[in-house]
Coordinates of C-alpha atoms and ligand atoms in Angstrom, one line a residue:
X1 CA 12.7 -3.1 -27.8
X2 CA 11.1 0.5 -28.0
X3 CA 12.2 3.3 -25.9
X4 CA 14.4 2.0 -23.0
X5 CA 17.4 0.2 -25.2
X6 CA 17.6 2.9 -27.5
X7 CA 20.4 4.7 -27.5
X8 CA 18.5 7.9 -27.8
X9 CA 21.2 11.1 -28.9
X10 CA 22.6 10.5 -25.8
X11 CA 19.9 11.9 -23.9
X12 CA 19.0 9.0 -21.8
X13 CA 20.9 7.8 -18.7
X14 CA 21.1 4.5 -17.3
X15 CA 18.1 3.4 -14.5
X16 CA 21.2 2.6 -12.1
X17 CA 21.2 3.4 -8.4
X18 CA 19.0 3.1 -5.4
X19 CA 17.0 5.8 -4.0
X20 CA 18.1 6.5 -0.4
X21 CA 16.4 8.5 2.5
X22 CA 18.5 9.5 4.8
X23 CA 17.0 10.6 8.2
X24 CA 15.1 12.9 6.1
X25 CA 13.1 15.5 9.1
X26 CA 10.6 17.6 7.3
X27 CA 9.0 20.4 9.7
X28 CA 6.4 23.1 8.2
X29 CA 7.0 25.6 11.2
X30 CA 6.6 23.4 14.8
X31 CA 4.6 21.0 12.5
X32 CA 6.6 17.9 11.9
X33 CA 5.1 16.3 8.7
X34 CA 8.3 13.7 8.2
X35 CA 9.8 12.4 11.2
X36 CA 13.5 10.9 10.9
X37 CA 12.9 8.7 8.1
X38 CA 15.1 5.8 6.6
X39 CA 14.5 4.6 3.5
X40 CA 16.1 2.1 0.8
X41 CA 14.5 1.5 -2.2
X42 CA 16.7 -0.8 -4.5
X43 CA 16.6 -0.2 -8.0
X44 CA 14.2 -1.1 -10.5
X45 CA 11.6 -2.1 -7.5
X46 CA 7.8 -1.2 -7.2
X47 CA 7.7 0.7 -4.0
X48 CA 4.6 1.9 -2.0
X49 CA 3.7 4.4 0.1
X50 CA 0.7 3.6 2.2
X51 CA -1.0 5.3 4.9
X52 CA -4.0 7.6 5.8
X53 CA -4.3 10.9 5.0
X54 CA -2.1 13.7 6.3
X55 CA 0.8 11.0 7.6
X56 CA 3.5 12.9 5.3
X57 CA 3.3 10.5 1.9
X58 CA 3.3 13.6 -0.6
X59 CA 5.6 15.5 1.7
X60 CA 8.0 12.8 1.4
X61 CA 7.5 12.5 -2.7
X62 CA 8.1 16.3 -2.8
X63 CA 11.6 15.9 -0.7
X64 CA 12.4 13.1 -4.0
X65 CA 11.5 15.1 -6.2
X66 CA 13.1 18.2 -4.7
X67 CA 10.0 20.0 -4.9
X68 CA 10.7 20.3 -0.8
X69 CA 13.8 21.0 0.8
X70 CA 14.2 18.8 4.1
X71 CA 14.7 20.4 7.4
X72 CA 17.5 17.7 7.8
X73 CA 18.5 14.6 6.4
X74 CA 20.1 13.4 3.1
X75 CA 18.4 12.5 -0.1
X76 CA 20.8 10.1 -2.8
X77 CA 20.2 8.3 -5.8
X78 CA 22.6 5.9 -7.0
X79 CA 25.0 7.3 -4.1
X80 CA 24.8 10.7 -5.5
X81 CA 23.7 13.2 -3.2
X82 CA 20.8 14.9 -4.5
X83 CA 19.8 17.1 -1.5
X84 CA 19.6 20.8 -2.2
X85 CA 19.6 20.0 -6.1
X86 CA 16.8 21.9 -8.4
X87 CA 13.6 19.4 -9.3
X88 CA 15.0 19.6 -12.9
X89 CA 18.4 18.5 -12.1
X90 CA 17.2 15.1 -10.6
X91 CA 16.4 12.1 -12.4
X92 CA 13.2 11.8 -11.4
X93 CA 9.7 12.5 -12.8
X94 CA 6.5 12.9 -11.0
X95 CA 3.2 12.1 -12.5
X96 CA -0.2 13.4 -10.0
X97 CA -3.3 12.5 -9.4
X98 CA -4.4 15.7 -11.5
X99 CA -2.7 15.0 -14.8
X100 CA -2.2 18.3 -16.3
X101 CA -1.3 17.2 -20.0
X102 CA -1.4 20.7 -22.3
X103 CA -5.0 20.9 -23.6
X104 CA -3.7 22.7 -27.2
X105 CA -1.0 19.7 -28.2
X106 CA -1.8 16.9 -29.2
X107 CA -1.5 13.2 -27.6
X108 CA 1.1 12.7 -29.0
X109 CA 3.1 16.3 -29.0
X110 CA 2.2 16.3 -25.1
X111 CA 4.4 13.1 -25.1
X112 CA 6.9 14.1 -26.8
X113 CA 7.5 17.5 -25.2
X114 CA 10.4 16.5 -22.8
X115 CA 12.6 14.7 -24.9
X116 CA 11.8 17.8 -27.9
X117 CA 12.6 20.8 -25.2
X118 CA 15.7 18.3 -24.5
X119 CA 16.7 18.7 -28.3
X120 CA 16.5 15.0 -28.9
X121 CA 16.0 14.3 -33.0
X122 CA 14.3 11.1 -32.3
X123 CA 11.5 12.8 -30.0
X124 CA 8.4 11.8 -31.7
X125 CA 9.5 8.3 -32.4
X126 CA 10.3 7.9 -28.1
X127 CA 6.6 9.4 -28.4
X128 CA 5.3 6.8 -30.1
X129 CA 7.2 4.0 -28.4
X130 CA 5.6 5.1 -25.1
X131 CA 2.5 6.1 -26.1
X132 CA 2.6 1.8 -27.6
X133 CA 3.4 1.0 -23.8
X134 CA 0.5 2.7 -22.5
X135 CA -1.5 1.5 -25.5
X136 CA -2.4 4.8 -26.4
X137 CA -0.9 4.7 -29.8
X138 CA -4.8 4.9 -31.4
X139 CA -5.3 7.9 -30.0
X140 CA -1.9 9.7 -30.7
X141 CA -3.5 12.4 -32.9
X142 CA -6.4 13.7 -31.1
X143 CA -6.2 16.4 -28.4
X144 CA -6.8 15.5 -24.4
X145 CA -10.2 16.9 -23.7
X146 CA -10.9 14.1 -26.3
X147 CA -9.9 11.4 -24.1
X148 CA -11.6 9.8 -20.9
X149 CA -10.1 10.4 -17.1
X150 CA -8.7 6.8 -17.4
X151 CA -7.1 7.5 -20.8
X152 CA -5.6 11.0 -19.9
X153 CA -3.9 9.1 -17.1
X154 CA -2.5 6.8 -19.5
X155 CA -0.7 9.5 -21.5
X156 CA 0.3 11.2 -18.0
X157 CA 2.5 8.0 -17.5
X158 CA 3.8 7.9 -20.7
X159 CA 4.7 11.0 -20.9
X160 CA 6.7 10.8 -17.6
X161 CA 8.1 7.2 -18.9
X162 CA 9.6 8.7 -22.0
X163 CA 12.0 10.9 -19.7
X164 CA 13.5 7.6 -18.4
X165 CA 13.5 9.1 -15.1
X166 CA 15.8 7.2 -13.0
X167 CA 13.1 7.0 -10.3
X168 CA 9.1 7.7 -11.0
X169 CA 6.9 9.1 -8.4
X170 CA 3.7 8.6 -8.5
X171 CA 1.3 10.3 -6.6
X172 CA -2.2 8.7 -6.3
X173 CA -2.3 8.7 -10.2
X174 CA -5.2 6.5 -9.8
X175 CA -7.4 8.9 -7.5
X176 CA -9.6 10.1 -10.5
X177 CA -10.9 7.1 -11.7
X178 CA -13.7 4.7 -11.0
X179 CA -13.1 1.8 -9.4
X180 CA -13.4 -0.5 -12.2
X181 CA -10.6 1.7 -14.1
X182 CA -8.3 1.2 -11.2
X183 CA -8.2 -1.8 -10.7
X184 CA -7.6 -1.9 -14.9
X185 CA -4.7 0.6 -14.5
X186 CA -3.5 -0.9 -11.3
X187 CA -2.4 -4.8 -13.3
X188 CA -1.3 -2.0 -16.2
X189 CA 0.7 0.4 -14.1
X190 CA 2.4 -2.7 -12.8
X191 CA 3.0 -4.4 -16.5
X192 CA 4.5 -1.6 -17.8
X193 CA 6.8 -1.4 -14.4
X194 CA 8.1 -4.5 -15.1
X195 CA 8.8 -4.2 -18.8
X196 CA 10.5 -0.8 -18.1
X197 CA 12.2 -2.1 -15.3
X198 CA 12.5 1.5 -13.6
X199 CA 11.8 2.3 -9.9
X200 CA 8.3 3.0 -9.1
X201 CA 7.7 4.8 -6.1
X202 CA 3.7 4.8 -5.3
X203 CA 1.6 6.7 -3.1
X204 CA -1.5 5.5 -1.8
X205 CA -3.8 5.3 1.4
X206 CA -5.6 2.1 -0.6
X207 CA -4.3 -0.7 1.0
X208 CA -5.3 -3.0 -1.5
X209 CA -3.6 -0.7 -4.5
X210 CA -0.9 -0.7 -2.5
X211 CA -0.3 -4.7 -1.8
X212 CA -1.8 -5.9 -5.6
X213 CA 0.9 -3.8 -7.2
X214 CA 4.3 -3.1 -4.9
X215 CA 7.4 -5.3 -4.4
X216 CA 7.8 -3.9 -1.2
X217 CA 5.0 -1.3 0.8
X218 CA 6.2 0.9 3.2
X219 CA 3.2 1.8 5.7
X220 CA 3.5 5.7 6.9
X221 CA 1.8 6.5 10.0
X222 CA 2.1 10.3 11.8
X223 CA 5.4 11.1 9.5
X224 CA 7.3 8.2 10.1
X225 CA 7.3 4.0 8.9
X226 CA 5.3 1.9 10.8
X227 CA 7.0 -1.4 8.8
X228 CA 7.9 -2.2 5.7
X229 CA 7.8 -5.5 3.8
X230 CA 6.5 -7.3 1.0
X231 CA 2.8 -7.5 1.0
X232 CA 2.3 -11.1 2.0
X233 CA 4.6 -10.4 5.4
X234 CA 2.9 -7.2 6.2
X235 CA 0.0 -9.7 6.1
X236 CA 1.3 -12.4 7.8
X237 CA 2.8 -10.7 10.4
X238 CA 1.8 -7.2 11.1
X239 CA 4.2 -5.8 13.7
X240 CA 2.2 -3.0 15.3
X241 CA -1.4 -2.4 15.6
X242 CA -2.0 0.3 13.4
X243 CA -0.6 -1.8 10.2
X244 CA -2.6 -4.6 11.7
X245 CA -5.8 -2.3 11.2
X246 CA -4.5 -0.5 8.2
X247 CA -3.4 -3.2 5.8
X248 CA -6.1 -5.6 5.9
X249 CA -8.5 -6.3 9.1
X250 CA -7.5 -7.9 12.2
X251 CA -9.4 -9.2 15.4
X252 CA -7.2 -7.9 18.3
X253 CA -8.0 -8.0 22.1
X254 CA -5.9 -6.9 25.4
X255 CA -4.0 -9.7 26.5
X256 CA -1.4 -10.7 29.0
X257 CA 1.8 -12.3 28.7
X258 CA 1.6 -14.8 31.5
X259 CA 4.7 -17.1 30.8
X260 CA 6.1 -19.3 27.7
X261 CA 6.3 -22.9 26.8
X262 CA 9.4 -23.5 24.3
X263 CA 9.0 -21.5 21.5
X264 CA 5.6 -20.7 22.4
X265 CA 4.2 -17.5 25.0
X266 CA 1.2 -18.2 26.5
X267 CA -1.0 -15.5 27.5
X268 CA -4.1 -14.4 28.8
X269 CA -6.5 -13.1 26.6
X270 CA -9.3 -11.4 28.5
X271 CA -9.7 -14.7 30.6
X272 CA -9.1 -16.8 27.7
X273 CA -5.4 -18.7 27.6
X274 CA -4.1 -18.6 24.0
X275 CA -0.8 -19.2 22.5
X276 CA 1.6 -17.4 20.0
X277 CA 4.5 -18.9 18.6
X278 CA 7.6 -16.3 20.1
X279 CA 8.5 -15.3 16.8
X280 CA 5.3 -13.7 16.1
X281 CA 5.1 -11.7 19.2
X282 CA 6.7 -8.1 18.7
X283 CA 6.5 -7.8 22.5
X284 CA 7.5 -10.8 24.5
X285 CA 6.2 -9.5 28.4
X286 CA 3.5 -7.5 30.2
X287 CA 0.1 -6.0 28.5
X288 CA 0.3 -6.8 24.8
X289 CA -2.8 -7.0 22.4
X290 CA -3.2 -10.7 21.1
X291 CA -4.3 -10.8 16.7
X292 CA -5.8 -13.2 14.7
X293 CA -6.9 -12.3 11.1
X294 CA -10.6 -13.3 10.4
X295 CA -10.5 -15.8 7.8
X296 CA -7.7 -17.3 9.7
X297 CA -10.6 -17.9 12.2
X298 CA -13.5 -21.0 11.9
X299 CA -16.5 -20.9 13.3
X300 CA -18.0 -24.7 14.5
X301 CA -21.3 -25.8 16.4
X302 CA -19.6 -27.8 18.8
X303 CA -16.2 -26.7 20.4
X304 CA -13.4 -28.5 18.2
X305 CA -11.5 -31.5 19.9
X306 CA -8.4 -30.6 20.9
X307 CA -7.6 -27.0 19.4
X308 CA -6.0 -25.4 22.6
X309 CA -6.9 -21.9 20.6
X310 CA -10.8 -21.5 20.8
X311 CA -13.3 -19.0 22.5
X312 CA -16.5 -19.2 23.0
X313 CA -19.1 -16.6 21.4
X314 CA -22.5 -15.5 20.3
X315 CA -23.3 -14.5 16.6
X316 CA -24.8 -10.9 16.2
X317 CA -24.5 -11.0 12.4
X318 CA -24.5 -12.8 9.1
X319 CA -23.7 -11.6 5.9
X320 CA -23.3 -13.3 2.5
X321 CA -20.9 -11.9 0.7
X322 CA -20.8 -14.0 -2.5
X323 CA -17.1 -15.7 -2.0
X324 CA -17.3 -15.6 1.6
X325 CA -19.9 -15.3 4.6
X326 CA -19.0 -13.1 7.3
X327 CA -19.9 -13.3 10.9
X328 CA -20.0 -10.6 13.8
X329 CA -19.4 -12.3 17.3
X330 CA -19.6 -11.2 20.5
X331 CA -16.6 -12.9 22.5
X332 CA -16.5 -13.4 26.5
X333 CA -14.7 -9.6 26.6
X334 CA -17.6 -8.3 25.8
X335 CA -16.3 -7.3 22.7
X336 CA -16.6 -8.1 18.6
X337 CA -14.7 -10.1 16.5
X338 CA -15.1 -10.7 12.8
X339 CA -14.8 -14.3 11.2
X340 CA -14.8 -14.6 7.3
X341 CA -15.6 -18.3 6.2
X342 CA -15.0 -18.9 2.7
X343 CA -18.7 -20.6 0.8
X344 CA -17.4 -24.1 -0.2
X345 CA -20.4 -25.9 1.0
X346 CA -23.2 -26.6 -1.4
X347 CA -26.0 -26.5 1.8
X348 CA -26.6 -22.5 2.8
X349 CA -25.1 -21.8 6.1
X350 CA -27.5 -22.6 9.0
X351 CA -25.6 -20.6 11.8
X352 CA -27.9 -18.0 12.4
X353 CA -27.7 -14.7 14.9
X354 CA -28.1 -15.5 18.4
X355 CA -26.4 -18.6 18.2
X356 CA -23.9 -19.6 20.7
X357 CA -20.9 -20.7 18.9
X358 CA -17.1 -22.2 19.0
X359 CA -14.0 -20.2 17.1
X360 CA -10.9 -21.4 17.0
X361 CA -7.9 -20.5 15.0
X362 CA -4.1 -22.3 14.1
X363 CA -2.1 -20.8 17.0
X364 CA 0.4 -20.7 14.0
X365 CA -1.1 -17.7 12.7
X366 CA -1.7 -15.5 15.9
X367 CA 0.3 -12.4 16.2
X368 CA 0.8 -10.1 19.3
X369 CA 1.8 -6.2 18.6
X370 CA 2.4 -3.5 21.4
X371 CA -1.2 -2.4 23.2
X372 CA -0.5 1.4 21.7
X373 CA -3.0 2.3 19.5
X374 CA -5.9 1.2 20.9
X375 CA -9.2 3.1 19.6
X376 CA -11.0 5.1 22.7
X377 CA -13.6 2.8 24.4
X378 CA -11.6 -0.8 23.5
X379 CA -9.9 -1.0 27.0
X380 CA -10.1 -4.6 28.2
X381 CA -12.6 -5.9 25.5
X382 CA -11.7 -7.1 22.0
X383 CA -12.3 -5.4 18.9
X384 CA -12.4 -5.2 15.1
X385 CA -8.8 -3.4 13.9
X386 CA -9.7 -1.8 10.4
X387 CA -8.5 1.4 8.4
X388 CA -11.6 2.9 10.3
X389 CA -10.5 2.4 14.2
X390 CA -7.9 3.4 16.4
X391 CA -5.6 6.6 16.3
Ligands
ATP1 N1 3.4 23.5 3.0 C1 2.9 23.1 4.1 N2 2.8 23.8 5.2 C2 2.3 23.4 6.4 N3 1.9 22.1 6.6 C3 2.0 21.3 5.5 C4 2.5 21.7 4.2 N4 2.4 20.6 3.4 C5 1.9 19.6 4.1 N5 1.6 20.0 5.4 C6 1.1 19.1 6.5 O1 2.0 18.0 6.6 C7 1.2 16.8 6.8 C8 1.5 15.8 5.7 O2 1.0 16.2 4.5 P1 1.1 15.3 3.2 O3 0.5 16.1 2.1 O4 2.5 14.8 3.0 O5 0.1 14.2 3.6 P2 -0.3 12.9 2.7 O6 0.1 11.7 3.4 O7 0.1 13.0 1.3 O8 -1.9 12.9 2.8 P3 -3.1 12.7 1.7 O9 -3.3 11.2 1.7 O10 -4.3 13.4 2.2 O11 -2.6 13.3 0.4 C9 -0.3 17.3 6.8 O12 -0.7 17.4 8.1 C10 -0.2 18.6 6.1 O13 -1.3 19.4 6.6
MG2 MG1 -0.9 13.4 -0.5

């Protein structure tokens, strides 16, 4: 089928080998921009690149790519070292967030460029086959400044595809486009993925773009990985608080480990004694800061019999959100905490601000991180992790 079994005059190779980063350093002058960074992306995965701005994703791209020459540090694909190589000489394609198709060819000519500067016969029929996987095929004739943000991205891809890099590097490709149009691209970008089957490495500081569409996400943080893992487990268990604020939103507050019960550590939580299961604690002594997602939290009247894991606090705010109602609370700390309660009850919600209320969570699905990272002005009280806070 199409493009990627066709055995194209010779000109494509096989999408065999992993892309491997080996202690890659990138300094711009005393500026370190990419800090010692491992990296093993098997082949044929959906890889992303998440964190804030300026934490070294494009840097890092650029070194793939060999756009950028690390300071130090190896870069191989399918055990081939590619360090030092020309960007032309690697089989890898980038497609940007600016698209940059040539305004005077057609669709359908910009497509086909590569594999015709290659001197393949067959390039307008590879054209056509990727322009079919983009399903752009409509629109082959007519020139880009003809074509919307969402569908000039669509020929960016295709024309990268029809290269059969052995790794694609995308850079934000989705950056132009409304929000309605990402989300679109995002389920395409990952269809097409899997029907090529060729390594996707994405960048992205949307956490959500990140987890809908990767195998695995790597989250970036001051040049170097914070953790890496498939969505749900970044979730589940975020290992440090920055990837607890950065990939989805977390209710943290200063804790101490005071001592463990089996597989459980028991600590003190701003005068409040929790529990964590040991194997969801990254840090098993001393100050530590104690997580619980907030729709992993419920919110009740009347303290709950028997739940060992509860706090009491006072609601400062309601909002309906459609799917879910979420509540601000002030806990004894003196500090907020966020619960998100999902709307399965026909009656409208009757807790109102100013309430005095019970949370309490499944000590199953507490976490404790390192207390590093804490935003200016949180010592000692809890506090709302989001992309927004901390460092
Ligand atoms: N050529 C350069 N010279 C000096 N500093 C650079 C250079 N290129 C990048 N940097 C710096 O390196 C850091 C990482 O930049 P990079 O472009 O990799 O960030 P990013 O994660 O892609 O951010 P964004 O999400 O904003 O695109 C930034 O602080 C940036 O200012
Ligand atoms: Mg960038």
């Amino acid at each position: 089928m199409g493009i990627f079994t066709r055995s194209a005059g010779g000109g494509f190779r096989e999408a065999k080998g992993d892309l491997v980063l080996e202690s890659v350093t990138k300094r711009f002058a005393d500026f370190t921009a990419v800090d010692d960074l491992d990296l093993h992306v098997p082949r044929g995965s959906f890889f992303a690149l998440l964190g804030p701005s300026g934490c070294g994703k494009t840097t890092t791209l650029r070194m793939v790519a060999g756009l950028e020459q690390p300071t130090s540090g190896r870069v191989l694909i399918g055990g081939t070292d590619l360090t030092g190589s020309r960007p032309y000489e690697r089989p890898v394609n980038t497609v940007f967030q600016s698209y940059a198709l040539f305004p005077h060819l057609s669709i359908r000519d910009n497509v086909a460029f590569g594999p015709k500067r290659r001197g393949q016969s067959d390039a307008v029929n590879l054209a056509d086959d990727a322009l079919e996987l983009v399903q752009m095929s409509h629109l082959a004739g007519r020139r880009p400044a003809q074509l919307s943000g969402g569908q000039q991205q669509r020929v960016a891809l295709a024309r990268a595809i029809v290269n059969r890099p052995e790794v694609l590097l995308l850079d934000e490709p989705l950056g132009a486009l409304d929000l309605k149009l990402r989300r679109q691209m995002q389920v395409e970008l990952k269809r097409i993925q899997t029907e090529v089957g060729l390594t996707f490495i994405h960048v992205t500081h949307d956490q959500e773009e990140a987890m809908t569409m990767a195998d695995t996400v790597a989250v970036m943080n001051g040049g170097h990985i914070e953790q890496m893992g498939a969505p749900e487990a970044l979730y589940d268990l975020p290992g440090t608080a920055f990837v607890a604020g950065f990939v989805g939103q977390s209710n943290l507050v200063p804790a101490t480990i005071t001592g463990n019960d089996g597989d459980r550590l028991v600590a003190d939580a701003a005068g409040t004694t929790v529990g964590v299961p040991r194997a969801r604690a990254a840090q098993g002594e001393g100050s530590v800061l104690f997580g619980v997602r907030p729709e992993k939290v419920r919110i009740h009247r009347d303290r709950p019999g028997g739940a060992g894991n509860d706090v009491r606090a006072t609601v400062t705010d309601v909002s309906f959100t459609g799917v879910a109602t979420q509540y601000l609370v002030t806990v004894p700390s003196g500090g907020q905490w966020s619960v998100y309660e999902q709307n399965l009850d026909v009656e409208p919600q009757s807790i109102r601000p100013g309430d005095e209320v019970w949370l309490s969570w499944d000590p199953a699905h507490a976490f404790v991180v390192a207390s590093e990272g804490l935003p200016e002005g949180a010592e000692g009280k809890a506090f709302i992790a989001t992309a927004g806070t901390g460092t």
